[in-house]
PDB file of C-alpha atoms in Angstrom:
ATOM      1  CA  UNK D 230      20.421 -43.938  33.385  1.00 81.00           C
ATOM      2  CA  UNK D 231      21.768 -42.544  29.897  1.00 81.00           C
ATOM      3  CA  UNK D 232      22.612 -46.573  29.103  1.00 85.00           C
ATOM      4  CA  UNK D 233      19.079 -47.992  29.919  1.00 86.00           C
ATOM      5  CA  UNK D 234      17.157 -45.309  27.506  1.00 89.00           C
ATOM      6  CA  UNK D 235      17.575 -47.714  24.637  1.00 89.00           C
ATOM      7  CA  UNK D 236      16.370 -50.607  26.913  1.00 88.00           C
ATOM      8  CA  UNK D 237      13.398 -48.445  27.536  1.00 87.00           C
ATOM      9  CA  UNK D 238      12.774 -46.893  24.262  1.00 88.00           C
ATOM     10  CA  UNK D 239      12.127 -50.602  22.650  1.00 88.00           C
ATOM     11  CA  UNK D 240      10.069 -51.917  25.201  1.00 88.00           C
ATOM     12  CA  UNK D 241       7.967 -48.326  25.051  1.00 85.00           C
ATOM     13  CA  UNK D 242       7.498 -49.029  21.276  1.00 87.00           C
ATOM     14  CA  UNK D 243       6.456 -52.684  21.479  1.00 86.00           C
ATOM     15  CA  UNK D 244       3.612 -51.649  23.935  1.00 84.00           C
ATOM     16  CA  UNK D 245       2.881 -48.578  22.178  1.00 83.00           C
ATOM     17  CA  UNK D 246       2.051 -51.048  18.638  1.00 83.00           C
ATOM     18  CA  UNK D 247       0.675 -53.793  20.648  1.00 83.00           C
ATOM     19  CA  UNK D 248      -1.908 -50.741  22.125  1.00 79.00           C
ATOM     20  CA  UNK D 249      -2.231 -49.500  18.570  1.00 78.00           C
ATOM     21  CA  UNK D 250      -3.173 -52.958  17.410  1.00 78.00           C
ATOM     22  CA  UNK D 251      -5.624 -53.440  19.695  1.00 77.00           C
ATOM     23  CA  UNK D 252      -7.087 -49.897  19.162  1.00 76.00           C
ATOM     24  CA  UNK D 253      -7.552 -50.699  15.644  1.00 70.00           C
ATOM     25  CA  UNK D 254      -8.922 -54.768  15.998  1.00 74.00           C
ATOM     26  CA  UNK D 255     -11.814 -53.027  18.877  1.00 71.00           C
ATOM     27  CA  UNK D 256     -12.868 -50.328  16.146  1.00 64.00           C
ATOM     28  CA  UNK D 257     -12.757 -51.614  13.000  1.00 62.00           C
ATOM     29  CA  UNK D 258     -15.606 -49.367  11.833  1.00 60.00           C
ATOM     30  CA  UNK D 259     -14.292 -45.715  13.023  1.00 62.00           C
ATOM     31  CA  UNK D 260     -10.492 -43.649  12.653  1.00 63.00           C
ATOM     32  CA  UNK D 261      -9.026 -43.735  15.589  1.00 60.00           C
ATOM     33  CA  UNK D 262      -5.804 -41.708  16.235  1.00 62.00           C
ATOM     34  CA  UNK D 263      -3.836 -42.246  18.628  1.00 64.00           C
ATOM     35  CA  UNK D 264      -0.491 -40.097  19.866  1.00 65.00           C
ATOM     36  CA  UNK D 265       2.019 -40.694  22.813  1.00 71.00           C
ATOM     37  CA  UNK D 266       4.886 -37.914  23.160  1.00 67.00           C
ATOM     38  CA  UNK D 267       5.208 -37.912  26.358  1.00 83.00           C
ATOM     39  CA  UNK D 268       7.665 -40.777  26.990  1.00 86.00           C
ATOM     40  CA  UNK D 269       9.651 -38.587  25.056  1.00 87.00           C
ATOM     41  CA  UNK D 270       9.333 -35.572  26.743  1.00 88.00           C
ATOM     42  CA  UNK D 271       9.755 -37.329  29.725  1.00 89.00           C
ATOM     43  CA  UNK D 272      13.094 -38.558  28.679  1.00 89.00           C
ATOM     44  CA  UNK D 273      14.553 -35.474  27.206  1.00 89.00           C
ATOM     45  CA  UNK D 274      13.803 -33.822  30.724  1.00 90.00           C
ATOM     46  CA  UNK D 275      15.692 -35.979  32.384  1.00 89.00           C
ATOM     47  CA  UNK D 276      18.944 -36.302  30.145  1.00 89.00           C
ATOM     48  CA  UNK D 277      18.209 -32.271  30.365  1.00 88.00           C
ATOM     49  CA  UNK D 278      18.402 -31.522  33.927  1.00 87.00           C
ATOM     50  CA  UNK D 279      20.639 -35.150  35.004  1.00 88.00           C
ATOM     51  CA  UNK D 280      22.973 -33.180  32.114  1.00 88.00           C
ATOM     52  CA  UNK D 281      23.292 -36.726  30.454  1.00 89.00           C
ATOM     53  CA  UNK D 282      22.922 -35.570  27.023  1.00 88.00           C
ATOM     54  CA  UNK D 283      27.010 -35.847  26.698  1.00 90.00           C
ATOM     55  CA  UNK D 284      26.627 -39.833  27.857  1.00 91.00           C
ATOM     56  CA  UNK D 285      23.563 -40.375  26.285  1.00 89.00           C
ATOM     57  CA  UNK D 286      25.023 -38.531  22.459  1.00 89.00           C
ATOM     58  CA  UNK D 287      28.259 -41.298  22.930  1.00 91.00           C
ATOM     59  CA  UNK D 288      26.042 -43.982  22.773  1.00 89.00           C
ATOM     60  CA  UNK D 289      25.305 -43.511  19.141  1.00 91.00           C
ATOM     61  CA  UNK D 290      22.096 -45.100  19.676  1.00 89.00           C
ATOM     62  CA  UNK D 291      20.601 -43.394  16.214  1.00 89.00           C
ATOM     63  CA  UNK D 292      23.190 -44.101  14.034  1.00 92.00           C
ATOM     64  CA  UNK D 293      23.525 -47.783  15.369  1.00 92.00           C
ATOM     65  CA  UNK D 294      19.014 -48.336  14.644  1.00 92.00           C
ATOM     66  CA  UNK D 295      19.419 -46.520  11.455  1.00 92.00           C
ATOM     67  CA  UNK D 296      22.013 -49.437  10.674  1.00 94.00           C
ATOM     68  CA  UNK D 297      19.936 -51.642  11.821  1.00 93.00           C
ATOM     69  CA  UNK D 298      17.365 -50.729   9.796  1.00 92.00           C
ATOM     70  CA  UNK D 299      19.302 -50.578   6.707  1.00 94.00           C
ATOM     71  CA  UNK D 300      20.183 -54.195   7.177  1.00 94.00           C
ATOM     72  CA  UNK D 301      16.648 -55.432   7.843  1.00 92.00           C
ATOM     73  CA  UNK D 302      15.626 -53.797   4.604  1.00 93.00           C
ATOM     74  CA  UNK D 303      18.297 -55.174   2.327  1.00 94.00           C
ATOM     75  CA  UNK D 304      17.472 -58.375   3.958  1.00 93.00           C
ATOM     76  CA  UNK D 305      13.779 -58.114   2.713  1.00 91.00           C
ATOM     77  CA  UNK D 306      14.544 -56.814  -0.614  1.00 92.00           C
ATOM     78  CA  UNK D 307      16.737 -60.152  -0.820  1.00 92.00           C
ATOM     79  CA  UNK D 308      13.872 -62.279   0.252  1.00 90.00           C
ATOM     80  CA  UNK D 309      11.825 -60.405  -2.117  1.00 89.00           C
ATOM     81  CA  UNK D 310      13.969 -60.661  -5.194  1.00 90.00           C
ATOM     82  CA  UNK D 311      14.877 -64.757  -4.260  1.00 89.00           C
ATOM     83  CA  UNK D 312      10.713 -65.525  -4.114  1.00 87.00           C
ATOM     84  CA  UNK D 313      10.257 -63.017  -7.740  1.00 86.00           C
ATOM     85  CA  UNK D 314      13.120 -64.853  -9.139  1.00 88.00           C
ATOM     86  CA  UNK D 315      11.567 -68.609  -8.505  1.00 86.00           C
ATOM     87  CA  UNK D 316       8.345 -67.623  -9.181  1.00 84.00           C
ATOM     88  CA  UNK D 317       9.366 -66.038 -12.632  1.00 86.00           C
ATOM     89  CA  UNK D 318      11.500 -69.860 -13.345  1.00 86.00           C
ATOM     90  CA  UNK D 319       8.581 -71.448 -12.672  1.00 83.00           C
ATOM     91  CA  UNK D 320       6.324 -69.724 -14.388  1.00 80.00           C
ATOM     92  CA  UNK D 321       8.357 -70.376 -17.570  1.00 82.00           C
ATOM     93  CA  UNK D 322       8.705 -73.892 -16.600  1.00 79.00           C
ATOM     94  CA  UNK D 323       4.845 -74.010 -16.541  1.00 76.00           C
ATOM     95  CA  UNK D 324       5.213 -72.183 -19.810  1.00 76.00           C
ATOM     96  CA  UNK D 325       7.159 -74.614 -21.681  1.00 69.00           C
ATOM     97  CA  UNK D 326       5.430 -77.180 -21.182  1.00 59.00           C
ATOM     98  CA  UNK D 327       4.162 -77.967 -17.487  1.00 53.00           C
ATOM     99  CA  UNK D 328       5.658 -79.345 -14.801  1.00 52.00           C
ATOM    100  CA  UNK D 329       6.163 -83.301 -14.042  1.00 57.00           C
ATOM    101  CA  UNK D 330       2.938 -82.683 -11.926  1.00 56.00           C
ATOM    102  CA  UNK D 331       0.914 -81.579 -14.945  1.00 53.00           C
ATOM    103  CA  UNK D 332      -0.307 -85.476 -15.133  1.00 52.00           C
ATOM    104  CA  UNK D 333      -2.317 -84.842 -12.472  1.00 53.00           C
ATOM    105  CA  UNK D 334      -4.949 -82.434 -14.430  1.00 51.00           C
ATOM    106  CA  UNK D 335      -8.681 -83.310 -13.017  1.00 50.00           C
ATOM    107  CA  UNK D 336     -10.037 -82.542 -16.536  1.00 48.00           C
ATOM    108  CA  UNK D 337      -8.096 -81.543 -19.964  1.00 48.00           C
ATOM    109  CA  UNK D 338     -10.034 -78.708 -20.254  1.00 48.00           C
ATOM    110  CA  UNK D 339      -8.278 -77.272 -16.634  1.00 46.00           C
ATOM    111  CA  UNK D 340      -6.951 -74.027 -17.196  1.00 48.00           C
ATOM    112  CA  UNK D 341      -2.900 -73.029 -16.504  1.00 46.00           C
ATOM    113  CA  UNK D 342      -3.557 -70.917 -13.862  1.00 46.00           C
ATOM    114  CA  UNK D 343      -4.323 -73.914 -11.603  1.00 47.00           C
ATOM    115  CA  UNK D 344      -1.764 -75.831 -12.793  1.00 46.00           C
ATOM    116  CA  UNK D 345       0.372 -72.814 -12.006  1.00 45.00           C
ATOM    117  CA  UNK D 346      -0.783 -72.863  -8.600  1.00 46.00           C
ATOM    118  CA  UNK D 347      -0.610 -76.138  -7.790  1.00 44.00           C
ATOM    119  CA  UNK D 348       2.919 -76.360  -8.549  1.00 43.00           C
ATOM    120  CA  UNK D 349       3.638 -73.065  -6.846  1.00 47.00           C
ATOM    121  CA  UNK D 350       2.358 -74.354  -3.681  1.00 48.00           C
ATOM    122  CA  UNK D 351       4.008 -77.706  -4.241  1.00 48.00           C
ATOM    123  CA  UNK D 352       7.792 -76.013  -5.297  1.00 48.00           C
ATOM    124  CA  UNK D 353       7.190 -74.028  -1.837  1.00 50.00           C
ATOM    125  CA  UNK D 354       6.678 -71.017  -3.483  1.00 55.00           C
ATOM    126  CA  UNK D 355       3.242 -70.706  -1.958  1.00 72.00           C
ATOM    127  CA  UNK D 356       0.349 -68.088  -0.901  1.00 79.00           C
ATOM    128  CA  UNK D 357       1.543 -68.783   2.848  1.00 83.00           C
ATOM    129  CA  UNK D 358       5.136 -67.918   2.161  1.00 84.00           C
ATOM    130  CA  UNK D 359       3.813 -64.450  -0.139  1.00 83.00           C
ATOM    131  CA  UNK D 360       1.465 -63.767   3.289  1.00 87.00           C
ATOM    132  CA  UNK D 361       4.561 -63.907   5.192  1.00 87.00           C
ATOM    133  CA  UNK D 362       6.808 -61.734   3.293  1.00 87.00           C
ATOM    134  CA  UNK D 363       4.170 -59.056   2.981  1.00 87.00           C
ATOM    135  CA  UNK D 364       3.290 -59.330   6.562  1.00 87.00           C
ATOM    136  CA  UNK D 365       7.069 -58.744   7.710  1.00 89.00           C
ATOM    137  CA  UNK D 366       7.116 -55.664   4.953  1.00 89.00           C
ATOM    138  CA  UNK D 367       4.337 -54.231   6.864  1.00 89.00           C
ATOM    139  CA  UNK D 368       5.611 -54.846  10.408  1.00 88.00           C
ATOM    140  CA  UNK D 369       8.616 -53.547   9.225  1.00 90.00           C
ATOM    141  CA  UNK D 370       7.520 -50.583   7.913  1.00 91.00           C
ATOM    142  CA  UNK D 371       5.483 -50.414  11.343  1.00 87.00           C
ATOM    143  CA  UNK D 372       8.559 -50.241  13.208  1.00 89.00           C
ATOM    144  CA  UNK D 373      10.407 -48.133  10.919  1.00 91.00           C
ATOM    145  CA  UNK D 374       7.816 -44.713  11.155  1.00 90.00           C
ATOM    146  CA  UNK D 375       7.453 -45.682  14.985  1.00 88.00           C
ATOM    147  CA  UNK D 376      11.367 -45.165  15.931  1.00 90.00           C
ATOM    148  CA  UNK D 377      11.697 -42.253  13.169  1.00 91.00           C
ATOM    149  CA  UNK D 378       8.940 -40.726  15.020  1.00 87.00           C
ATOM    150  CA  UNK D 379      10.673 -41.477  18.623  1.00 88.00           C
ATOM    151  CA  UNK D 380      13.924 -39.963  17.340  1.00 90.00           C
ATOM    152  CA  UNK D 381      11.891 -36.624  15.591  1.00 89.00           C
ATOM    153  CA  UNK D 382      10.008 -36.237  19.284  1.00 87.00           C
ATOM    154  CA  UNK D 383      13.075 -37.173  21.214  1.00 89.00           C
ATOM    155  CA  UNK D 384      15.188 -34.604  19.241  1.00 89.00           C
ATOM    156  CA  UNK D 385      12.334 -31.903  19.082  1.00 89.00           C
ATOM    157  CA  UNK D 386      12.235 -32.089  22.831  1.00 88.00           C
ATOM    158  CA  UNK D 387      15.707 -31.229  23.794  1.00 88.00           C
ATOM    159  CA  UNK D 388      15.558 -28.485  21.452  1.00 87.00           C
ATOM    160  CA  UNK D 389      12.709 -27.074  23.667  1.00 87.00           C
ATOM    161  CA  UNK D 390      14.255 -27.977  26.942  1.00 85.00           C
ATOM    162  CA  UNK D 391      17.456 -26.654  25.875  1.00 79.00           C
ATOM    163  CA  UNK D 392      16.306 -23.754  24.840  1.00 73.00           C
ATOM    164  CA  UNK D 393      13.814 -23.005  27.858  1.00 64.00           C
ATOM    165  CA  UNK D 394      16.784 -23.722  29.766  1.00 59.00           C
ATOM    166  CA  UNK D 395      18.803 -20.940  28.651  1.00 60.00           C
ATOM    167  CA  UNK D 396      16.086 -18.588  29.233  1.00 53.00           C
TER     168      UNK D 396
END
């Protein structure tokens, strides 16, 4: 049982955000909190009184997410910095003098900005790609709180059970 708690902890967290996001696109106008600790509680009392805690601890199952995490993170910075760096080039490209697309101006009078844009989009540097980063920051981040809060509930738990157990 101690080997399928990771198993079950993702899958609990998918459907807990895919419940939260659906909480939150049915009331858009009103907060709306939302807490589940008893998955949690439910676990601890079993690796309590199954005395799986041993098992369970061996798995390393903390360490091994928080590693995880770390990676994911210095993977999006990466992104992040790669999409700064080519939009800074290109915006002193633009700056120097345009861009062998700047021959396709509607009007002389149109302003940098749109040329800017233009070429963005067209170098693949886009809005859509931006979107997309930010989007994964967010889900990310999402993910992050939701398994630091697991862990915190997981490990606040066994400190109760453990302790009413030696009572």
């Amino acid at each position: 049982f101690a080997m399928l708690i990771p198993a079950l902890c993702l899958n609990w967290l998918e459907v807990l955000q895919r419940g939260k996001e659906m909480m939150h696109k049915q009331n858009l106008t009103s907060d709306v909190y939302f807490v589940d600790d008893g998955f949690a509680l439910g676990v601890a009392f079993v690796l309590s009184s199954c005395d799986l805690y041993p098992l369970f601890d061996s798995l390393h199952w903390f360490a091994a997410i928080n590693h995880k995490q770390d990676a994911d993170e210095k993977q999006l910075r990466d992104t992040k910095a790669k999409q700064e760096e080519r939009e800074r080039r290109l915006a002193q490209a633009n700056k120097k003098g345009g861009t062998i697309f700047s021959f396709a101006r509607t009007s002389p009078m149109e302003d940098e900005t749109t040329t800017a844009t233009r070429s963005t989009s067209e170098d693949g540097v886009g809005e859509d790609e931006r979107e997309a980063l930010s989007l994964s920051w967010k889900m990310f981040e999402s993910r992050k709180r939701e398994m630091r809060s697991l862990f915190c509930t997981l490990q606040c738990s066994r400190s109760l059970l453990l302790g009413s157990l030696r009572s």
